[in-house]
Short mmCIF file of C-alpha atoms in Angstrom, two decimals:
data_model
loop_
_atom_site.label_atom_id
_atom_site.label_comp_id
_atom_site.label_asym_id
_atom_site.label_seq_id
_atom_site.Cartn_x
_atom_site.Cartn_y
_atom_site.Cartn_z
CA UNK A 1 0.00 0.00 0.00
CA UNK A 2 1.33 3.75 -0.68
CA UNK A 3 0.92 5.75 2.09
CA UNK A 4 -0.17 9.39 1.86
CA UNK A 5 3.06 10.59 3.61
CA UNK A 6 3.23 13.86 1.10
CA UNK A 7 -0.15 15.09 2.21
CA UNK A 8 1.94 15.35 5.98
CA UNK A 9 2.98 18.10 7.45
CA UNK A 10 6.66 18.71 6.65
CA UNK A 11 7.79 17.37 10.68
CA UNK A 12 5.88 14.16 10.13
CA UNK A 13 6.64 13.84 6.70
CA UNK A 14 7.02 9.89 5.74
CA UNK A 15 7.08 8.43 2.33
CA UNK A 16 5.13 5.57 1.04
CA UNK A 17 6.67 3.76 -1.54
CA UNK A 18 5.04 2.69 -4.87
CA UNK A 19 5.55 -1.24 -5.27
CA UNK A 20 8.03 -2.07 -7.57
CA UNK A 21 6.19 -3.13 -11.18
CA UNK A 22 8.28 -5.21 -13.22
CA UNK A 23 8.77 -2.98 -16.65
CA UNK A 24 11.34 -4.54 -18.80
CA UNK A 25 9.53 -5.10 -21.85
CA UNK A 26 8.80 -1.21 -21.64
CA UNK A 27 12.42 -0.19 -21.00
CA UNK A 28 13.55 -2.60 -24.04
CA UNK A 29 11.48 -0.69 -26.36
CA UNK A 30 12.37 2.83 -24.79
CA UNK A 31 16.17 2.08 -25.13
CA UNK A 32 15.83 0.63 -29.02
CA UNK A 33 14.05 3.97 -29.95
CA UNK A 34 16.61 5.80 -27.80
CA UNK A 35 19.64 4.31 -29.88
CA UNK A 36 17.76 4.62 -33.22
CA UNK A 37 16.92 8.00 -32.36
CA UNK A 38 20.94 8.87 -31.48
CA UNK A 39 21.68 6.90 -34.77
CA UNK A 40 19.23 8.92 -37.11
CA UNK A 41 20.98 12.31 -35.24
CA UNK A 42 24.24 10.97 -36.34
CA UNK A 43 22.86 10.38 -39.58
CA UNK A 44 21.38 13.60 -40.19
CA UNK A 45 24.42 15.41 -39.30
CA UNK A 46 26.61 13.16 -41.49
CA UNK A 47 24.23 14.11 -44.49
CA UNK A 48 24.49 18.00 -43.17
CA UNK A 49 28.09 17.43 -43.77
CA UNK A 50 27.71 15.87 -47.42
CA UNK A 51 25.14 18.41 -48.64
CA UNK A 52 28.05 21.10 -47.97
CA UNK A 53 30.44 19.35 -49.47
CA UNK A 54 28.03 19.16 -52.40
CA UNK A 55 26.40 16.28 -52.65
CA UNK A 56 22.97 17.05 -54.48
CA UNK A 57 20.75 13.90 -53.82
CA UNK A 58 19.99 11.15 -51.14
CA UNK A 59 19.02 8.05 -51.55
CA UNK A 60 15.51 7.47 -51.01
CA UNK A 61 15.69 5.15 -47.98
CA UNK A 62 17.67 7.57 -46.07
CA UNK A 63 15.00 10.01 -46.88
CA UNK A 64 12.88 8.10 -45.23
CA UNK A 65 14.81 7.10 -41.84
CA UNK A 66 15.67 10.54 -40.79
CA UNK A 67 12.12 11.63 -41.29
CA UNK A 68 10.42 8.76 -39.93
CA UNK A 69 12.46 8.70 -36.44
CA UNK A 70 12.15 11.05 -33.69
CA UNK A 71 14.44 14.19 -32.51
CA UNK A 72 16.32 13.50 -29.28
CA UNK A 73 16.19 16.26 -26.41
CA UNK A 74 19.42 17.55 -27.30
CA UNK A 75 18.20 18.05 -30.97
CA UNK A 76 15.46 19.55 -29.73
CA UNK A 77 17.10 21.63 -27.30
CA UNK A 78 19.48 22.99 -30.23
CA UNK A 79 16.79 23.92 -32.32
CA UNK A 80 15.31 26.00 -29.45
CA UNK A 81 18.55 27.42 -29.17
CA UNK A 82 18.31 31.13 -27.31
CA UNK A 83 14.99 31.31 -28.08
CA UNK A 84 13.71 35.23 -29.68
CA UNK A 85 10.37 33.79 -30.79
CA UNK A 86 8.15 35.86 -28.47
CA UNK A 87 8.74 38.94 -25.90
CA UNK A 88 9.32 36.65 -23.04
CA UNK A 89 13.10 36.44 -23.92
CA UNK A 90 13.32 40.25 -23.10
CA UNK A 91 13.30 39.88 -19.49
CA UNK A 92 14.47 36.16 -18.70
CA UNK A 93 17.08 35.12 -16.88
CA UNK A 94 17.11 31.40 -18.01
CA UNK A 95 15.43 29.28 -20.81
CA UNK A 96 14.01 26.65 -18.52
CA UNK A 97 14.16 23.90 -21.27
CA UNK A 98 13.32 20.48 -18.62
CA UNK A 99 15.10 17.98 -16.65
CA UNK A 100 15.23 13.94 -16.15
CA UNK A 101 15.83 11.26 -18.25
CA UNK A 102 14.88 10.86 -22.16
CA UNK A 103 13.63 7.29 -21.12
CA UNK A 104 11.50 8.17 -18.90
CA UNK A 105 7.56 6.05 -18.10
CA UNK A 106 6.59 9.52 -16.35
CA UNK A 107 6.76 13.20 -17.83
CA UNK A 108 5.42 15.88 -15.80
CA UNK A 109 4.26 19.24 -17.12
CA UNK A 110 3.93 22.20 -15.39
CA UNK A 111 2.54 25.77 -17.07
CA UNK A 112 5.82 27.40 -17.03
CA UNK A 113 8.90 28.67 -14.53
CA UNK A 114 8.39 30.67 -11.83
CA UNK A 115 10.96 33.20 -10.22
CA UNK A 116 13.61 30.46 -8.87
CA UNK A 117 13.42 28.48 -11.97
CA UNK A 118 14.24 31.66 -13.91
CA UNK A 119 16.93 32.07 -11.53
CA UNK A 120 18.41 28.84 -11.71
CA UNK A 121 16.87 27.42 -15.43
CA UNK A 122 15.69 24.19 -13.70
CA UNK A 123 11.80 23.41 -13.46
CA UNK A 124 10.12 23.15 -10.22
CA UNK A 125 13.04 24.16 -8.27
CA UNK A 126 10.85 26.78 -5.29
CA UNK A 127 8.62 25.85 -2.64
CA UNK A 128 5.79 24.03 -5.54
CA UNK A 129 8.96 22.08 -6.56
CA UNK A 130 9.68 20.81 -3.06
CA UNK A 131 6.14 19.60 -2.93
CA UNK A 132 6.60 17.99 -6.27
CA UNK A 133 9.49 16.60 -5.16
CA UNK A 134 8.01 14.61 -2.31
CA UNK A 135 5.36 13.70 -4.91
CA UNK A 136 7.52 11.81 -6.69
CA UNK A 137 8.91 10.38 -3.59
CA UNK A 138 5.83 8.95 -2.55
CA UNK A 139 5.26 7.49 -6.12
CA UNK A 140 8.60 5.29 -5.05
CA UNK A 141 10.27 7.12 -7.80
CA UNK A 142 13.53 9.68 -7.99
CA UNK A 143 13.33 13.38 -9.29
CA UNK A 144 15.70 11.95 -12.27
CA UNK A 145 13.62 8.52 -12.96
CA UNK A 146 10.98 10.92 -14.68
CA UNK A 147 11.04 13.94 -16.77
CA UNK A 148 9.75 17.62 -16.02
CA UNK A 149 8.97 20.38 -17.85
CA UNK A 150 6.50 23.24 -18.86
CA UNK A 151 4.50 24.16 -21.77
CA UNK A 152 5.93 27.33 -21.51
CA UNK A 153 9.73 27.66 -21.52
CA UNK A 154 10.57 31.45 -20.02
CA UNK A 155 8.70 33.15 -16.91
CA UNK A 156 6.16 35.30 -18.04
CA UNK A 157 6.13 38.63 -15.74
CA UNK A 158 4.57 38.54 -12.33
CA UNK A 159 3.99 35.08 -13.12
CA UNK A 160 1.02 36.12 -15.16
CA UNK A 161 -1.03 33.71 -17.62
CA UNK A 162 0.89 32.69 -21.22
CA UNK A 163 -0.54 35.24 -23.99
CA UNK A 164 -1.64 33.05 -26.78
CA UNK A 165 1.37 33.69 -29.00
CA UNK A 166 3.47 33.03 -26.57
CA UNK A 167 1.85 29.66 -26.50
CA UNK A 168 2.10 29.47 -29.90
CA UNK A 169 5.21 29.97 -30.21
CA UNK A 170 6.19 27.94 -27.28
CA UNK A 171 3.98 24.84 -27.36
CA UNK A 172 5.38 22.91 -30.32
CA UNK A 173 8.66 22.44 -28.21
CA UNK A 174 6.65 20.46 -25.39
CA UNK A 175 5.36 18.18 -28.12
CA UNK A 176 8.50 17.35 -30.04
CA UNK A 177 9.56 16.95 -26.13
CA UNK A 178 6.88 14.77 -25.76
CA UNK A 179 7.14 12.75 -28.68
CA UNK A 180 10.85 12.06 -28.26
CA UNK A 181 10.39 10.80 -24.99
CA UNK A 182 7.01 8.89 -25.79
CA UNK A 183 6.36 8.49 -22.04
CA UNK A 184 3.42 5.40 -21.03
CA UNK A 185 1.63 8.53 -19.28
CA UNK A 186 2.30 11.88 -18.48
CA UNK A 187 1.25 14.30 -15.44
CA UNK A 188 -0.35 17.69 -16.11
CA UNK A 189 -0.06 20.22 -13.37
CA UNK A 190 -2.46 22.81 -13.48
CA UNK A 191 -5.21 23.71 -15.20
CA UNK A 192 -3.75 25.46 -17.97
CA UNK A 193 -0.80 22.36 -18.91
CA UNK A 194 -4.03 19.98 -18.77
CA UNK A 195 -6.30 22.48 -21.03
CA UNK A 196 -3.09 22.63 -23.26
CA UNK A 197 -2.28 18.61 -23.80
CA UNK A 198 -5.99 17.62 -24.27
CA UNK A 199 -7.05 20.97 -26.09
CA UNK A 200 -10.11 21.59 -23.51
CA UNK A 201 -11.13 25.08 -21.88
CA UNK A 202 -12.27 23.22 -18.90
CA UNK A 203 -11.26 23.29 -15.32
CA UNK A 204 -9.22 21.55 -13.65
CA UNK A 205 -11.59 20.64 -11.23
CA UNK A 206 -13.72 19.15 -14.11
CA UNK A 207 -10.63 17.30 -15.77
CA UNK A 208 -9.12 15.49 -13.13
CA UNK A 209 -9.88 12.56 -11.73
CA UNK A 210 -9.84 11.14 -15.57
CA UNK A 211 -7.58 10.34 -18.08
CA UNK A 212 -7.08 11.57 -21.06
CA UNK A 213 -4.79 11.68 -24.46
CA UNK A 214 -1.96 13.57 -26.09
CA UNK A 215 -1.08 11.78 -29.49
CA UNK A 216 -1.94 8.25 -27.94
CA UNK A 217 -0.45 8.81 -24.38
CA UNK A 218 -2.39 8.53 -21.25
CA UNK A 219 -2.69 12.16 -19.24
CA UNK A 220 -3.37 12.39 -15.73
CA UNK A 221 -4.44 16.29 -14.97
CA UNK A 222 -4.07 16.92 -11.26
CA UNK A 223 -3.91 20.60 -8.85
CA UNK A 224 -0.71 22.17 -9.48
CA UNK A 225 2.12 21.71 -6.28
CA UNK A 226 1.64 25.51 -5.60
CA UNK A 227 -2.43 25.23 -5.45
CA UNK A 228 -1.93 22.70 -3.22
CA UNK A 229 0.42 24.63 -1.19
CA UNK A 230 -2.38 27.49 -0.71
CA UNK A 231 -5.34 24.64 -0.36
CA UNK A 232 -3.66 21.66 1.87
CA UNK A 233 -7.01 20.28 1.47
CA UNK A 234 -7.00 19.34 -1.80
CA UNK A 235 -3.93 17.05 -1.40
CA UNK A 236 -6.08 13.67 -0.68
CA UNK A 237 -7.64 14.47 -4.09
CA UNK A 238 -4.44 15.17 -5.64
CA UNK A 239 -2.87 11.97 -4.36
CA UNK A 240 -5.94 10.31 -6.11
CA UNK A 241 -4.32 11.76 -9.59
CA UNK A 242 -1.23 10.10 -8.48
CA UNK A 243 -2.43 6.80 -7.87
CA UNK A 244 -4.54 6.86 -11.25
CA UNK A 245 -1.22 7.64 -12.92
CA UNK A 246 0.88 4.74 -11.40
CA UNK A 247 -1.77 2.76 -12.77
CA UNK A 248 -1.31 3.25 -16.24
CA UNK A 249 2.96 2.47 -15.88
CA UNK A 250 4.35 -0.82 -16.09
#
């Protein structure tokens, strides 16, 4: 049984620990598509390095395998590079790109950094990201055994809502994230990284509790760590999310 340790105040804080489900099958596939993906990279920038040497034509089935497999995070990352694409860049400190592993079952999003993530370019890093942290504790699992990030990449001011070209301009990062990883179910803090994944404008009240789908993967919407910090009460509900989520993993 998991206990609900995380719901504790921070003097009797215990963990419960999430039995241990056998998921080799699951990490088999996720390191094959992790070495084809590295192989296609290499590939692609091998063919870079023909086309300015001249060649002028490829053949056809290497057309196909650098289309057909996915980016890796680092691709991804250098593509972002130091992002100008809206006016959140002006007053950033950090491009707060994610964290964890590229293998990972469980991705967590988030809306987007707040002040010490800014700071520091790491999601989830302030008092939410504590309580996130002991989240994942209680799910048996290590901050670097899953991967976190935000739809969002750079603080908006005063921690205000995204502006929709901001998302825009943002959002198709999270979902070659996303797809690159291909997690078997990913957590959505927050009402607006839930509303986001499963394009809905409704609550989060009304969307958790459920799941849902981004591109074929399970999503788990639950109250953002820094809700739950204002409403303490909501944490048995939250730990419900949880639960639903570990479901879904091998």
């Amino acid at each position: 049984h998991v206990t609900l340790g995380y719901m504790q105040d921070e003097e009797t804080m215990r963990f419960g620990n999430h039995g241990g489900k056998s998921h080799g099958d699951g990490e088999v596939e996720r390191s094959v598509r992790r070495d084809l993906a590295e192989l296609a990279a290499s590939l692609r920038q091998h063919l870079s390095y023909q086309a300015l040497m001249g060649l002028e034509w490829l053949p056809s089935e290497l057309v196909t395998i650098t289309q057909v497999l996915p980016e890796t995070l680092d691709e991804i990352r250098g593509k972002l590079g130091e992002c100008t694409r809206c006016r959140l860049h002006s007053n950033r400190s950090h491009i707060v790109f994610g964290e964890g592993t590229s293998s990972a079952r469980i991705v967590i999003v988030g809306e987007g950094p707040g002040r010490d993530e800014d700071r520091l370019g790491r999601p989830f890093v302030g008092a939410a990201g504590k309580l996130l942290d002991r989240i994942i504790a209680a799910m048996g699992l290590r901050r670097q055994e899953v991967y976190i990030c935000n739809v969002i990449k750079c603080r908006p001011p005063k921690n205000r809502d995204p502006l929709p070209e901001e998302i825009e301009a943002c959002g198709p990062f999270l979902r070659r994230q996303l797809r690159a990883i291909r997690p078997q179910a990913i957590l959505a803090l927050g009402g607006f990284a839930a509303q986001f994944l499963i394009s809905s404008q409704q609550p989060i009240s009304k969307l958790r509790g459920r799941v849902h789908q981004f591109e074929g993967i399970p999503v788990v919407p639950t109250y953002h760590p820094a809700y739950l910090l204002r409403n303490p009460l909501q944490k048995r509900q939250a730990w419900k999310d949880v639960q639903l989520l570990l479901s879904l993993v091998e």
